[in-house]
Coordinates of C-alpha atoms (C1' of nucleotides) in Angstrom, one line a residue:
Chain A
X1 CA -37.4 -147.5 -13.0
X2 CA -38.5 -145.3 -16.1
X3 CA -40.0 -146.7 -18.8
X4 CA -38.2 -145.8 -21.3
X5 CA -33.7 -145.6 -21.6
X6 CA -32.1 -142.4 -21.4
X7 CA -28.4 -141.0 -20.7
X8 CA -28.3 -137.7 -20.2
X9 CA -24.9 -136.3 -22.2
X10 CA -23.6 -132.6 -22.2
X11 CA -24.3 -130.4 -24.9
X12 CA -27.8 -130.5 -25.9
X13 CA -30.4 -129.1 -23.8
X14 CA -31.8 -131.7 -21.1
X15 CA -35.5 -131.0 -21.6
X16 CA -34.9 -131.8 -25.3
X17 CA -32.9 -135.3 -24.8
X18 CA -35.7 -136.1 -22.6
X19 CA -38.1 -135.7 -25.5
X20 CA -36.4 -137.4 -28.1
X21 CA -36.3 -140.6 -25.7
X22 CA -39.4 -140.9 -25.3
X23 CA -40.1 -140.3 -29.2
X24 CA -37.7 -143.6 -29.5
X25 CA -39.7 -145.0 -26.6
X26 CA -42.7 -144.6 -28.6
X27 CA -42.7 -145.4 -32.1
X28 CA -40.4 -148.8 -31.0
X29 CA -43.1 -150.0 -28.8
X30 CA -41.7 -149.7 -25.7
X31 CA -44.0 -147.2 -24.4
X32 CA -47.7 -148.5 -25.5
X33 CA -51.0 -145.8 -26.0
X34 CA -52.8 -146.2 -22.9
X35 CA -50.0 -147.3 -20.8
X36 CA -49.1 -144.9 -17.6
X37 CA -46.5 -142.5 -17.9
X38 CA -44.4 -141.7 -15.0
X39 CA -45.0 -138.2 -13.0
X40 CA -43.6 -135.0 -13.8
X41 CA -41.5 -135.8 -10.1
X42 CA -40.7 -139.5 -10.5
X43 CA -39.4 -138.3 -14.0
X44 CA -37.4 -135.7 -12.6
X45 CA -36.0 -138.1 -9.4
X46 CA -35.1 -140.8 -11.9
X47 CA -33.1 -139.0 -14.2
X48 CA -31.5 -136.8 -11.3
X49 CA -32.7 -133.4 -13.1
X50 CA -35.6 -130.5 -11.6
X51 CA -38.8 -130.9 -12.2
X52 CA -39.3 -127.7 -13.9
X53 CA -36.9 -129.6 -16.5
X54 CA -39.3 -132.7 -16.6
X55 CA -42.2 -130.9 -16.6
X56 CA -40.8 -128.5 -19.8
X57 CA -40.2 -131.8 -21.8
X58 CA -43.4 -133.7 -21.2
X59 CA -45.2 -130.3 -22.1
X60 CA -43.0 -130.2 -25.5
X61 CA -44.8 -134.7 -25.9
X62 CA -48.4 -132.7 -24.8
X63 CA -48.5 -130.6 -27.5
X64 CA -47.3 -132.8 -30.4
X65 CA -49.7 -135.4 -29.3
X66 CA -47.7 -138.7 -27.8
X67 CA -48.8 -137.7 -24.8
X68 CA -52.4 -137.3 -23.0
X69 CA -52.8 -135.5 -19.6
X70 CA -55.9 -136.2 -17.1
X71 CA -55.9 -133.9 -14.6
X72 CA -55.5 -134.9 -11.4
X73 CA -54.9 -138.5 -12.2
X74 CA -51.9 -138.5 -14.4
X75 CA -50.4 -138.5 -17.8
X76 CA -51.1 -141.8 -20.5
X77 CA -49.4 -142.5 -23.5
X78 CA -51.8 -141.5 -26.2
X79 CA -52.9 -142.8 -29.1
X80 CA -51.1 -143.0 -32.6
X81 CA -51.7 -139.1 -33.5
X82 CA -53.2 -138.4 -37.1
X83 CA -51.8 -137.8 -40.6
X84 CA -49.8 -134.9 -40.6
X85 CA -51.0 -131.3 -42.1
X86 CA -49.6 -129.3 -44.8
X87 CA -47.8 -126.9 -42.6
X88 CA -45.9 -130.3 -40.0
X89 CA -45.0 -131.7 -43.7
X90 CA -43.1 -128.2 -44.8
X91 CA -41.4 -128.1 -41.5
X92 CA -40.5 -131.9 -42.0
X93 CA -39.2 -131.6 -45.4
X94 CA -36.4 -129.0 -43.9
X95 CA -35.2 -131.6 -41.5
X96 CA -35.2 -133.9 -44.9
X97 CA -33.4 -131.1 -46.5
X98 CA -30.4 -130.7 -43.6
X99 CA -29.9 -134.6 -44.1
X100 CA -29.5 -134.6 -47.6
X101 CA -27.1 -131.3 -47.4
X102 CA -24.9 -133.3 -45.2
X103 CA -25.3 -136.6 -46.6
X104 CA -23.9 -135.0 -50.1
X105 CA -21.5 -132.7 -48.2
X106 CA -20.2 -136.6 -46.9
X107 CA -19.8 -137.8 -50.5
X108 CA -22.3 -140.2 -50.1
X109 CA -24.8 -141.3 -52.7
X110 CA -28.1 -141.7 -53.3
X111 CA -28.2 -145.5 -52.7
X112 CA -25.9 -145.1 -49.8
X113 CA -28.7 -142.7 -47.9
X114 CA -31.4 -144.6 -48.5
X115 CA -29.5 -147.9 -47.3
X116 CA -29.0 -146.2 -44.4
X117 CA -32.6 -145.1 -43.9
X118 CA -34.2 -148.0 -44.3
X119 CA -31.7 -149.8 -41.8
X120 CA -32.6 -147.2 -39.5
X121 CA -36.1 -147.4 -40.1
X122 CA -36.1 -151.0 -39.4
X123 CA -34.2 -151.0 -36.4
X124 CA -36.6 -148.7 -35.0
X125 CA -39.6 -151.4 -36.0
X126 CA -42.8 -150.8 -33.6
X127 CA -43.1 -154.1 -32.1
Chain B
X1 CA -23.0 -109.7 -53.7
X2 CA -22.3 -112.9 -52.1
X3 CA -21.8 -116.0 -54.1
X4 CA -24.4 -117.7 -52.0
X5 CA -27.7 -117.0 -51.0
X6 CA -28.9 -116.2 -47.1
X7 CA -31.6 -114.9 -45.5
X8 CA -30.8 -114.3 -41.9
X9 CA -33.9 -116.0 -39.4
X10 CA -34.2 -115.6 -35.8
X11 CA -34.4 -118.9 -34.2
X12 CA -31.1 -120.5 -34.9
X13 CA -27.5 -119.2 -34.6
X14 CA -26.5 -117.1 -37.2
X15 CA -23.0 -118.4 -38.0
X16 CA -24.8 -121.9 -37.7
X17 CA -27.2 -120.3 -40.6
X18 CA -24.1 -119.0 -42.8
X19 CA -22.7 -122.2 -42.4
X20 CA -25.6 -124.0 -44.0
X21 CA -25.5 -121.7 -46.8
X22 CA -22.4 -122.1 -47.5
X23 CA -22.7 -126.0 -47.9
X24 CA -25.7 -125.8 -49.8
X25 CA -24.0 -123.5 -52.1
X26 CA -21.2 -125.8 -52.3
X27 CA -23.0 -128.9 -52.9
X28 CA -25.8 -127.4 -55.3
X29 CA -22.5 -126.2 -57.7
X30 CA -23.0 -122.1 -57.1
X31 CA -19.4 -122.1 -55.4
X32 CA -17.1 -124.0 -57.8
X33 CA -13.9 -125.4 -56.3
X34 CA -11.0 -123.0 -56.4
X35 CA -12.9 -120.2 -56.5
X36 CA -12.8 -117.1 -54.5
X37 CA -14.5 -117.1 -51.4
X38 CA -15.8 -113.9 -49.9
X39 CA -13.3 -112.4 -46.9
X40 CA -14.1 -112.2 -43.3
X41 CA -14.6 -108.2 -43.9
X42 CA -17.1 -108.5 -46.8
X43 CA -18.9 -111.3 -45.6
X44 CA -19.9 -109.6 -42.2
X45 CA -20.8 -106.3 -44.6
X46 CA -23.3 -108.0 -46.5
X47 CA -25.1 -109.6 -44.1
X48 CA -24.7 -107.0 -41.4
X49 CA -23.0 -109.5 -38.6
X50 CA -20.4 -109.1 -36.5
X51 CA -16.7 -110.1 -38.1
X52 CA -16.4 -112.4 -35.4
X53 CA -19.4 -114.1 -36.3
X54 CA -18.6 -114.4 -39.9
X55 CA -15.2 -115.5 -38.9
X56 CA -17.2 -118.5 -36.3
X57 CA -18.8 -119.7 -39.2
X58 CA -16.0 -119.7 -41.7
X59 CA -13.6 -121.3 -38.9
X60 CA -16.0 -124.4 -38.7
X61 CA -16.1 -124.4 -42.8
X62 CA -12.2 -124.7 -42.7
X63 CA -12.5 -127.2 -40.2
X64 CA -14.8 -129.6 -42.2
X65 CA -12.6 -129.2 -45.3
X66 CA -15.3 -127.0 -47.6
X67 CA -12.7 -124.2 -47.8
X68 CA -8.8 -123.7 -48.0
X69 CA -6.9 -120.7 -46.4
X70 CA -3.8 -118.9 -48.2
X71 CA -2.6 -117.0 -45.4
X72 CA -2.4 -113.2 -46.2
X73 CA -4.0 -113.7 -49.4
X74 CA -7.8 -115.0 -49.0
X75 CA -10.0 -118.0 -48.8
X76 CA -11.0 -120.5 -52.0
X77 CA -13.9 -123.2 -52.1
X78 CA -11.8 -126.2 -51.9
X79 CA -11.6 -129.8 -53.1
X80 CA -14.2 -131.9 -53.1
X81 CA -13.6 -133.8 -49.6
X82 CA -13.0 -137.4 -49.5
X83 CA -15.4 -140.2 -48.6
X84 CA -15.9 -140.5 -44.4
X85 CA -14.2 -141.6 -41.8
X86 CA -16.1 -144.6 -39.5
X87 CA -16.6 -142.0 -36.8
X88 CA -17.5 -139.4 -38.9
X89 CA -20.2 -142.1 -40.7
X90 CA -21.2 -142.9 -37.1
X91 CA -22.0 -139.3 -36.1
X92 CA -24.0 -138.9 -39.2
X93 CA -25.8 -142.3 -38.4
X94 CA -27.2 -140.2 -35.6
X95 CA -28.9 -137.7 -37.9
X96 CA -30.2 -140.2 -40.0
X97 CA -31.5 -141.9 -36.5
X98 CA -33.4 -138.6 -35.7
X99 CA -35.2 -137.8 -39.3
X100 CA -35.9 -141.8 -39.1
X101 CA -38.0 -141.2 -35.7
X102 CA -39.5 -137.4 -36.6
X103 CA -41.1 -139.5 -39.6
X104 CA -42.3 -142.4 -37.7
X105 CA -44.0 -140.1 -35.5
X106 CA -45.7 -138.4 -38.1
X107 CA -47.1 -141.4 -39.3
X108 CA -44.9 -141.7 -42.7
X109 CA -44.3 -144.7 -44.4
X110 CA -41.1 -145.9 -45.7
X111 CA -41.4 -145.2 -49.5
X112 CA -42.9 -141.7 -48.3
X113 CA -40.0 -141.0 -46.5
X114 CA -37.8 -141.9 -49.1
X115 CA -39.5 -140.2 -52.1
X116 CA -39.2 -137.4 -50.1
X117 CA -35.2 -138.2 -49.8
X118 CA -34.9 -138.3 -53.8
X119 CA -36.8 -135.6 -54.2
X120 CA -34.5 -133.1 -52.0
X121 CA -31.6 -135.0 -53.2
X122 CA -32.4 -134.1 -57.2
X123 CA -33.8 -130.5 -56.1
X124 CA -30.0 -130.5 -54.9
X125 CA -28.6 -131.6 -57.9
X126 CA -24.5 -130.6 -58.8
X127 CA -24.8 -128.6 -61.5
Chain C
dA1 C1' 10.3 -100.3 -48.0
dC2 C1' 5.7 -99.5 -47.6
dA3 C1' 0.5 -99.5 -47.4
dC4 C1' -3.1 -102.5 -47.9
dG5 C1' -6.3 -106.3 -47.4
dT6 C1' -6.2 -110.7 -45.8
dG7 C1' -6.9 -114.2 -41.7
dT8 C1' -6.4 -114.7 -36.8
dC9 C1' -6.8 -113.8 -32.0
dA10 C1' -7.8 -112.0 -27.2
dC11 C1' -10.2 -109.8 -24.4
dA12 C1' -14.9 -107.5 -22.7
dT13 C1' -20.1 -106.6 -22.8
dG14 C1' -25.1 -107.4 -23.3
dC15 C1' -28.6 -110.7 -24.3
dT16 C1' -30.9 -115.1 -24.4
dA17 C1' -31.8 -119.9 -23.4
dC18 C1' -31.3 -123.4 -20.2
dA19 C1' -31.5 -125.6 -15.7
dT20 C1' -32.3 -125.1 -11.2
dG21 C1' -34.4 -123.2 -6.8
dT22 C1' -38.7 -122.1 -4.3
dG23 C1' -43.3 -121.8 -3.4
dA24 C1' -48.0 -122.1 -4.5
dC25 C1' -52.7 -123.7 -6.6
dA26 C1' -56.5 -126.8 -8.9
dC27 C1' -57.9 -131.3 -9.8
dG28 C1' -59.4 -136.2 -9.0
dT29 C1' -58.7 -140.4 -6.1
dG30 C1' -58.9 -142.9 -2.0
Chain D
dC1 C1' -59.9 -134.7 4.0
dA2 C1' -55.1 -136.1 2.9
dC3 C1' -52.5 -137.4 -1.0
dG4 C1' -50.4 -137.4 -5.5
dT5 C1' -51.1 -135.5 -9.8
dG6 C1' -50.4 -131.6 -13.3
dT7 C1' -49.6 -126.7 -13.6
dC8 C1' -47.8 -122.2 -12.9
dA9 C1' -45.1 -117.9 -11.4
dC10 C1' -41.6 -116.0 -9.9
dA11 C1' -36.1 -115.8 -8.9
dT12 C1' -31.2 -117.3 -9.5
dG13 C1' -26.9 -119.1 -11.6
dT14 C1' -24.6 -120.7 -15.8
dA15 C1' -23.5 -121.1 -20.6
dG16 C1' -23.7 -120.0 -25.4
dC17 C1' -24.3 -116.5 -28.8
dA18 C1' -23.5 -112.0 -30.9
dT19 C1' -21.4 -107.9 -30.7
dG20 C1' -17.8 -104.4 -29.4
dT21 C1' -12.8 -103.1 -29.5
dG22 C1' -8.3 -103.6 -30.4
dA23 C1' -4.3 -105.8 -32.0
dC24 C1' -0.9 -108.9 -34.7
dA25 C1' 1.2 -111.9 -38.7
dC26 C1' 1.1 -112.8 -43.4
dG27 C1' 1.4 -112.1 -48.6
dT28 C1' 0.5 -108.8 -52.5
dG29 C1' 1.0 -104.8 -55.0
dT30 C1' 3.0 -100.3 -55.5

DNA sequence: ACACGTGTCACATGCTACATGTGACACGTG
DNA sequence: CACGTGTCACATGTAGCATGTGACACGTGT
């Protein structure tokens, strides 16, 4: 059994669900830093997809820190990463952008978004 | 000239990117309701894309209510939509789900996030 | 009645991303 | 030394995207 829930759906790439579980898996607490994450194959068995697939997502978690590799031993959750830089907050502030756009394109207002952020945001409380 | 402003980006489907411009436009006041909305033709011209593509990204714009079609004589910015359906709120939940983790894993706190909200929000005021 | 511009549609073609298939290698553990 | 681990380099099939090409229905203006 993975640690961490995920349904594979059509219409968004694979690799890319698999990532965005495991963010979830993360930041709630469910996957703690210094726990052991399953292999790039017991990933791939589990969720019935190739290994190439697995191995492309957990690469994507490598590289954006939630994820630490030892070679030939495994991979570990890693720790919390840093602050983010200058450049991570300009790409952040267009996904902040694309919410707003749609959140006003919805009719909502101001109060409304940020009710629904926060609920969000506690939902998702690290535990 | 088109009313709205778009520089075309690799990276991301192009009639996905003239849809975003469009609602921005919309939204931030540069296309007023009832007013004339660039054809199929002139639209593809100015941004050198394919009339099929232009006409992709106008289709979904129909669909979602931004613009109105008189057949045989054009297309108008239309009326402001009305407030959401549950499944449409529910869909959206989703986005706010996904900014909500992308800032957790960056380390953001709460009021961060949400200055960042207001921030975009008044940047996208209706004039 | 007619030409024109409008939206709309149905194919086909080339390109790219995605997922899978197959095989192989380096590393550390036991 | 065998084993499981991560990693990589190809190839293959599928789907989405953008473009190419041609055509039709509609309303306006002449």
């Amino acid at each position: 059994m993975l640690p961490f829930p995920l349904q594979i759906q059509p219409g968004l790439p694979i690799s890319e669900q698999v990532v965005y579980a495991v963010k979830k898996a993360v930041i709630s607490g469910l996957l703690k830093p210094g726990s052991r994450f399953p292999s790039v194959r017991a990933v791939s068995q589990e969720l019935r997809i190739h290994p190439n697939t697995a191995h492309k997502a957990i690469g994507v978690l490598i590289d954006e820190g939630l994820l630490e590799v030892h070679p030939g031993i495994g991979t570990v959750v890693g720790q919390l990463p840093s602050a983010p830089s200058a450049k991570e907050l300009k790409l952040f502030a267009g996904q902040v952008e694309r919410l707003v756009v749609e959140a006003k394109n919805r009719r909502l207002r101001l109060d409304e978004l940020q009710a629904m952020i926060e609920r969000q945001w506690n939902r998702l409380t690290t535990r």
